[in-house]
Amino acid sequence: GAGVSQSPRYKVAKRGQDVALRCDPISGHVSLFWYQQALGQGPEFLTYFQNEAQLDKSGLPSDRFFAERPEGSVSTLKIQRTQQEDSAVYLCASSLAGTFAAYEQYFGPGTRLTVT
Amino acid sequence: RKEVEQDPGPFNVPEGATVAFNCTYSNSASQSFFWYRQDCRKEPKLLMSVYSSGNEDGRFTAQLNRASQYISLLIRDSKLSDSATYLCAVNMVRMNTGFQKLVFGTGTRLLVSP
């Protein structure tokens, strides 16, 4: 079946621009996660949705970062007034499980954001 | 101390060799553990889940040592195609809320040469 998809795959933004990154999870997956991966590092947790509810946004680095999943499927991560330190790969993952059940997370191909 | 720690490597091994990676974690309440493989400029792909004492899948064996708080990945008969970065991930679940997240190590780079 179809895996997690993300778009765009690559995004170049000038410092100060707003960007929106899209994630389409595996159909039927309840949980959706966003991670940020810097070069040479493992993915770092940003935020977590169960259906449409954003249950944990403790990893969002600043209030310039905002995520939503209004209908419990597709999610958008928005970054306002991008800064150079926002340059990274943004990974989306989905999981069949809801709360209190730890199931495997499956990752999309990521969006590589470069802020110039 | 970092929540999840791995030796970044690289581990350079010849084809056919056996190689093992360790990953230590700090939260003794963690219940779920995973190994992901990540190729250059690609997303992490789930390699193995480690739910209890360990499991085996072909040439790959993952083990969990709760007392010492580490998991390991053993690769037997290494192939050129095994060259990649191996990420350890620990699922942190907050028991009062059920909120969860994967915490990753920095990854261990493996290079298998002919």
mmCIF file of C-alpha atoms in Angstrom:
data_model
loop_
_atom_site.group_PDB
_atom_site.id
_atom_site.type_symbol
_atom_site.label_atom_id
_atom_site.label_comp_id
_atom_site.label_asym_id
_atom_site.label_seq_id
_atom_site.Cartn_x
_atom_site.Cartn_y
_atom_site.Cartn_z
ATOM 1 C CA GLY A 1 0.000 0.000 0.000
ATOM 2 C CA ALA A 2 0.947 3.652 -0.212
ATOM 3 C CA GLY A 3 3.416 4.886 2.362
ATOM 4 C CA VAL A 4 3.752 8.297 3.962
ATOM 5 C CA SER A 5 4.145 11.047 1.404
ATOM 6 C CA GLN A 6 5.497 14.542 1.879
ATOM 7 C CA SER A 7 5.637 17.631 -0.295
ATOM 8 C CA PRO A 8 7.521 19.497 -1.434
ATOM 9 C CA ARG A 9 10.594 17.276 -1.362
ATOM 10 C CA TYR A 10 12.878 20.301 -1.542
ATOM 11 C CA LYS A 11 12.227 23.892 -0.558
ATOM 12 C CA VAL A 12 14.531 26.869 -0.768
ATOM 13 C CA ALA A 13 13.307 29.908 1.130
ATOM 14 C CA LYS A 14 14.780 33.317 1.625
ATOM 15 C CA ARG A 15 15.255 34.317 5.248
ATOM 16 C CA GLY A 16 12.047 35.823 6.532
ATOM 17 C CA GLN A 17 9.724 33.916 4.192
ATOM 18 C CA ASP A 18 6.946 31.657 5.443
ATOM 19 C CA VAL A 19 6.876 28.011 4.349
ATOM 20 C CA ALA A 20 4.294 25.234 4.556
ATOM 21 C CA LEU A 21 5.235 21.565 4.491
ATOM 22 C CA ARG A 22 2.658 18.885 3.847
ATOM 23 C CA CYS A 23 2.404 15.313 5.107
ATOM 24 C CA ASP A 24 -0.005 12.639 3.923
ATOM 25 C CA PRO A 25 0.142 9.705 6.369
ATOM 26 C CA ILE A 26 -0.624 6.067 5.728
ATOM 27 C CA SER A 27 -4.381 5.639 5.435
ATOM 28 C CA GLY A 28 -5.955 4.671 8.734
ATOM 29 C CA HIS A 29 -2.974 5.658 10.848
ATOM 30 C CA VAL A 30 -4.149 7.428 13.972
ATOM 31 C CA SER A 31 -0.914 9.020 15.089
ATOM 32 C CA LEU A 32 1.192 11.484 13.154
ATOM 33 C CA PHE A 33 4.557 12.877 14.166
ATOM 34 C CA TRP A 34 6.845 15.597 12.858
ATOM 35 C CA TYR A 35 10.622 15.412 13.333
ATOM 36 C CA GLN A 36 13.482 17.694 12.377
ATOM 37 C CA GLN A 37 16.768 16.167 11.280
ATOM 38 C CA ALA A 38 19.951 18.203 11.060
ATOM 39 C CA LEU A 39 22.955 16.930 9.148
ATOM 40 C CA GLY A 40 24.777 14.185 11.010
ATOM 41 C CA GLN A 41 22.134 13.947 13.721
ATOM 42 C CA GLY A 42 19.195 11.681 14.433
ATOM 43 C CA PRO A 43 15.661 12.978 13.954
ATOM 44 C CA GLU A 44 14.445 15.265 16.764
ATOM 45 C CA PHE A 45 10.786 15.193 17.841
ATOM 46 C CA LEU A 46 8.739 18.295 17.083
ATOM 47 C CA THR A 47 5.078 17.485 17.599
ATOM 48 C CA TYR A 48 2.498 14.673 17.793
ATOM 49 C CA PHE A 49 -1.127 14.341 16.712
ATOM 50 C CA GLN A 50 -3.652 11.715 17.567
ATOM 51 C CA ASN A 51 -6.312 12.107 14.900
ATOM 52 C CA GLU A 52 -6.918 15.865 14.737
ATOM 53 C CA ALA A 53 -5.769 16.596 18.288
ATOM 54 C CA GLN A 54 -2.289 17.964 18.773
ATOM 55 C CA LEU A 55 -1.330 16.192 21.986
ATOM 56 C CA ASP A 56 2.292 17.238 22.308
ATOM 57 C CA LYS A 57 4.074 20.199 20.779
ATOM 58 C CA SER A 58 6.907 20.342 23.252
ATOM 59 C CA GLY A 59 9.542 19.880 20.560
ATOM 60 C CA LEU A 60 8.612 22.884 18.445
ATOM 61 C CA PRO A 61 11.684 25.142 18.663
ATOM 62 C CA SER A 62 9.850 28.461 18.708
ATOM 63 C CA ASP A 63 6.466 30.068 18.237
ATOM 64 C CA ARG A 64 7.356 30.513 14.566
ATOM 65 C CA PHE A 65 6.567 26.815 14.142
ATOM 66 C CA PHE A 66 2.950 25.744 13.884
ATOM 67 C CA ALA A 67 1.395 22.408 12.935
ATOM 68 C CA GLU A 68 -2.142 21.333 12.248
ATOM 69 C CA ARG A 69 -4.106 18.249 11.205
ATOM 70 C CA PRO A 70 -7.647 19.590 10.951
ATOM 71 C CA GLU A 71 -9.419 16.487 9.639
ATOM 72 C CA GLY A 72 -7.236 13.871 11.245
ATOM 73 C CA SER A 73 -5.388 12.849 8.102
ATOM 74 C CA VAL A 74 -3.189 15.311 6.163
ATOM 75 C CA SER A 75 -0.984 17.521 8.308
ATOM 76 C CA THR A 76 0.793 20.787 7.587
ATOM 77 C CA LEU A 77 3.854 22.133 9.350
ATOM 78 C CA LYS A 78 4.206 25.873 8.908
ATOM 79 C CA ILE A 79 7.300 27.883 9.670
ATOM 80 C CA GLN A 80 6.927 31.640 9.774
ATOM 81 C CA ARG A 81 9.729 34.123 9.159
ATOM 82 C CA THR A 82 12.257 31.392 8.393
ATOM 83 C CA GLN A 83 15.761 31.675 9.785
ATOM 84 C CA GLN A 84 18.963 29.998 8.614
ATOM 85 C CA GLU A 85 18.946 27.704 11.629
ATOM 86 C CA ASP A 86 15.639 26.261 10.360
ATOM 87 C CA SER A 87 17.534 24.598 7.491
ATOM 88 C CA ALA A 88 17.093 20.860 7.999
ATOM 89 C CA VAL A 89 15.150 17.879 6.763
ATOM 90 C CA TYR A 90 11.612 17.778 8.122
ATOM 91 C CA LEU A 91 10.340 14.227 8.469
ATOM 92 C CA CYS A 92 6.784 13.129 9.000
ATOM 93 C CA ALA A 93 5.944 9.707 10.449
ATOM 94 C CA SER A 94 2.679 7.916 11.078
ATOM 95 C CA SER A 95 1.690 5.074 13.329
ATOM 96 C CA LEU A 96 -1.368 2.871 13.620
ATOM 97 C CA ALA A 97 -1.496 3.302 17.387
ATOM 98 C CA GLY A 98 -3.158 5.901 19.531
ATOM 99 C CA THR A 99 -2.194 6.778 23.048
ATOM 100 C CA PHE A 100 -0.829 4.153 25.429
ATOM 101 C CA ALA A 101 0.124 1.853 22.608
ATOM 102 C CA ALA A 102 3.553 2.051 21.069
ATOM 103 C CA TYR A 103 3.484 0.856 17.503
ATOM 104 C CA GLU A 104 6.092 1.236 14.830
ATOM 105 C CA GLN A 105 6.385 4.611 13.149
ATOM 106 C CA TYR A 106 6.825 4.799 9.386
ATOM 107 C CA PHE A 107 8.551 7.768 7.860
ATOM 108 C CA GLY A 108 7.923 9.791 4.743
ATOM 109 C CA PRO A 109 10.767 10.864 2.432
ATOM 110 C CA GLY A 110 11.106 14.232 4.153
ATOM 111 C CA THR A 111 11.236 17.833 2.990
ATOM 112 C CA ARG A 112 14.721 19.301 2.737
ATOM 113 C CA LEU A 113 14.430 22.972 3.669
ATOM 114 C CA THR A 114 17.261 25.344 2.876
ATOM 115 C CA VAL A 115 16.992 28.919 4.126
ATOM 116 C CA THR A 116 19.285 31.354 2.353
ATOM 117 C CA ARG B 1 23.453 12.578 29.799
ATOM 118 C CA LYS B 2 21.671 12.233 26.451
ATOM 119 C CA GLU B 3 18.450 10.206 26.462
ATOM 120 C CA VAL B 4 19.750 7.868 23.748
ATOM 121 C CA GLU B 5 23.427 7.462 22.887
ATOM 122 C CA GLN B 6 25.196 5.682 20.060
ATOM 123 C CA ASP B 7 28.776 5.461 18.869
ATOM 124 C CA PRO B 8 28.753 7.486 15.619
ATOM 125 C CA GLY B 9 31.449 5.288 14.023
ATOM 126 C CA PRO B 10 32.163 4.818 11.223
ATOM 127 C CA PHE B 11 32.553 1.089 11.518
ATOM 128 C CA ASN B 12 34.600 -0.138 8.559
ATOM 129 C CA VAL B 13 34.239 -3.876 8.014
ATOM 130 C CA PRO B 14 34.981 -6.270 5.152
ATOM 131 C CA GLU B 15 32.227 -8.205 3.420
ATOM 132 C CA GLY B 16 31.271 -11.303 5.360
ATOM 133 C CA ALA B 17 32.236 -9.861 8.737
ATOM 134 C CA THR B 18 30.022 -9.778 11.804
ATOM 135 C CA VAL B 19 29.501 -6.360 13.341
ATOM 136 C CA ALA B 20 27.608 -5.206 16.423
ATOM 137 C CA PHE B 21 26.346 -1.807 17.530
ATOM 138 C CA ASN B 22 25.182 -0.786 20.966
ATOM 139 C CA CYS B 23 22.782 1.917 22.005
ATOM 140 C CA THR B 24 22.238 3.070 25.584
ATOM 141 C CA TYR B 25 19.142 4.814 26.911
ATOM 142 C CA SER B 26 18.568 6.774 30.084
ATOM 143 C CA ASN B 27 14.867 6.281 30.851
ATOM 144 C CA SER B 28 14.403 2.985 32.661
ATOM 145 C CA ALA B 29 10.626 3.170 32.070
ATOM 146 C CA SER B 30 11.015 2.899 28.279
ATOM 147 C CA GLN B 31 9.155 -0.067 26.844
ATOM 148 C CA SER B 32 9.628 -0.030 23.087
ATOM 149 C CA PHE B 33 12.840 0.003 21.132
ATOM 150 C CA PHE B 34 13.583 0.103 17.429
ATOM 151 C CA TRP B 35 16.420 -0.033 14.970
ATOM 152 C CA TYR B 36 16.066 2.055 11.822
ATOM 153 C CA ARG B 37 18.316 2.053 8.793
ATOM 154 C CA GLN B 38 18.945 5.347 7.018
ATOM 155 C CA ASP B 39 20.665 5.622 3.661
ATOM 156 C CA CYS B 40 22.280 8.880 2.610
ATOM 157 C CA ARG B 41 19.639 11.548 1.872
ATOM 158 C CA LYS B 42 16.801 9.110 2.490
ATOM 159 C CA GLU B 43 14.278 8.662 5.269
ATOM 160 C CA PRO B 44 14.767 6.238 8.165
ATOM 161 C CA LYS B 45 13.326 2.820 7.376
ATOM 162 C CA LEU B 46 12.260 0.498 10.153
ATOM 163 C CA LEU B 47 14.655 -2.428 10.387
ATOM 164 C CA MET B 48 13.597 -4.170 13.566
ATOM 165 C CA SER B 49 11.423 -3.696 16.615
ATOM 166 C CA VAL B 50 12.753 -4.898 19.951
ATOM 167 C CA TYR B 51 9.837 -5.454 22.325
ATOM 168 C CA SER B 52 11.037 -7.987 24.857
ATOM 169 C CA SER B 53 14.301 -9.797 25.210
ATOM 170 C CA GLY B 54 15.181 -9.513 21.549
ATOM 171 C CA ASN B 55 14.450 -10.871 18.109
ATOM 172 C CA GLU B 56 16.119 -12.174 14.981
ATOM 173 C CA ASP B 57 15.417 -11.557 11.304
ATOM 174 C CA GLY B 58 17.751 -13.340 8.927
ATOM 175 C CA ARG B 59 21.243 -11.932 9.362
ATOM 176 C CA PHE B 60 20.065 -9.333 11.866
ATOM 177 C CA THR B 61 19.647 -9.881 15.602
ATOM 178 C CA ALA B 62 18.489 -7.245 18.049
ATOM 179 C CA GLN B 63 18.783 -7.671 21.800
ATOM 180 C CA LEU B 64 17.593 -5.714 24.793
ATOM 181 C CA ASN B 65 19.360 -5.573 28.138
ATOM 182 C CA ARG B 66 17.029 -3.825 30.569
ATOM 183 C CA ALA B 67 19.349 -4.112 33.557
ATOM 184 C CA SER B 68 22.096 -2.209 31.792
ATOM 185 C CA GLN B 69 19.693 -0.126 29.690
ATOM 186 C CA TYR B 70 21.050 -0.851 26.271
ATOM 187 C CA ILE B 71 19.976 -2.451 23.035
ATOM 188 C CA SER B 72 22.252 -3.985 20.469
ATOM 189 C CA LEU B 73 22.129 -4.822 16.783
ATOM 190 C CA LEU B 74 24.201 -7.662 15.370
ATOM 191 C CA ILE B 75 24.694 -8.047 11.641
ATOM 192 C CA ARG B 76 26.163 -11.336 10.440
ATOM 193 C CA ASP B 77 27.758 -11.987 7.056
ATOM 194 C CA SER B 78 27.835 -8.278 6.152
ATOM 195 C CA LYS B 79 26.946 -7.312 2.578
ATOM 196 C CA LEU B 80 28.018 -4.237 0.655
ATOM 197 C CA SER B 81 24.367 -3.219 0.656
ATOM 198 C CA ASP B 82 24.374 -3.064 4.472
ATOM 199 C CA SER B 83 26.416 0.159 4.274
ATOM 200 C CA ALA B 84 24.179 2.793 5.852
ATOM 201 C CA THR B 85 23.570 4.638 9.103
ATOM 202 C CA TYR B 86 21.802 2.626 11.797
ATOM 203 C CA LEU B 87 19.618 4.661 14.114
ATOM 204 C CA CYS B 88 18.512 3.449 17.496
ATOM 205 C CA ALA B 89 15.139 4.782 18.664
ATOM 206 C CA VAL B 90 13.436 4.510 22.024
ATOM 207 C CA ASN B 91 9.720 5.155 22.364
ATOM 208 C CA MET B 92 9.121 7.391 25.360
ATOM 209 C CA VAL B 93 5.542 7.099 26.621
ATOM 210 C CA ARG B 94 4.344 9.360 29.414
ATOM 211 C CA MET B 95 2.199 7.023 31.462
ATOM 212 C CA ASN B 96 -0.113 9.683 32.864
ATOM 213 C CA THR B 97 -1.105 10.977 29.439
ATOM 214 C CA GLY B 98 -0.171 8.282 26.937
ATOM 215 C CA PHE B 99 1.703 10.870 24.903
ATOM 216 C CA GLN B 100 4.586 9.315 23.073
ATOM 217 C CA LYS B 101 7.542 10.174 20.940
ATOM 218 C CA LEU B 102 10.545 8.430 19.484
ATOM 219 C CA VAL B 103 13.889 9.616 20.795
ATOM 220 C CA PHE B 104 16.704 8.815 18.408
ATOM 221 C CA GLY B 105 20.394 8.392 18.810
ATOM 222 C CA THR B 106 22.709 10.162 16.397
ATOM 223 C CA GLY B 107 23.176 6.957 14.418
ATOM 224 C CA THR B 108 26.103 4.643 13.771
ATOM 225 C CA ARG B 109 27.606 4.684 10.315
ATOM 226 C CA LEU B 110 28.548 1.321 8.808
ATOM 227 C CA LEU B 111 30.785 0.955 5.768
ATOM 228 C CA VAL B 112 31.144 -2.535 4.313
ATOM 229 C CA SER B 113 33.991 -2.871 1.842
ATOM 230 C CA PRO B 114 34.757 -5.602 -0.738
#
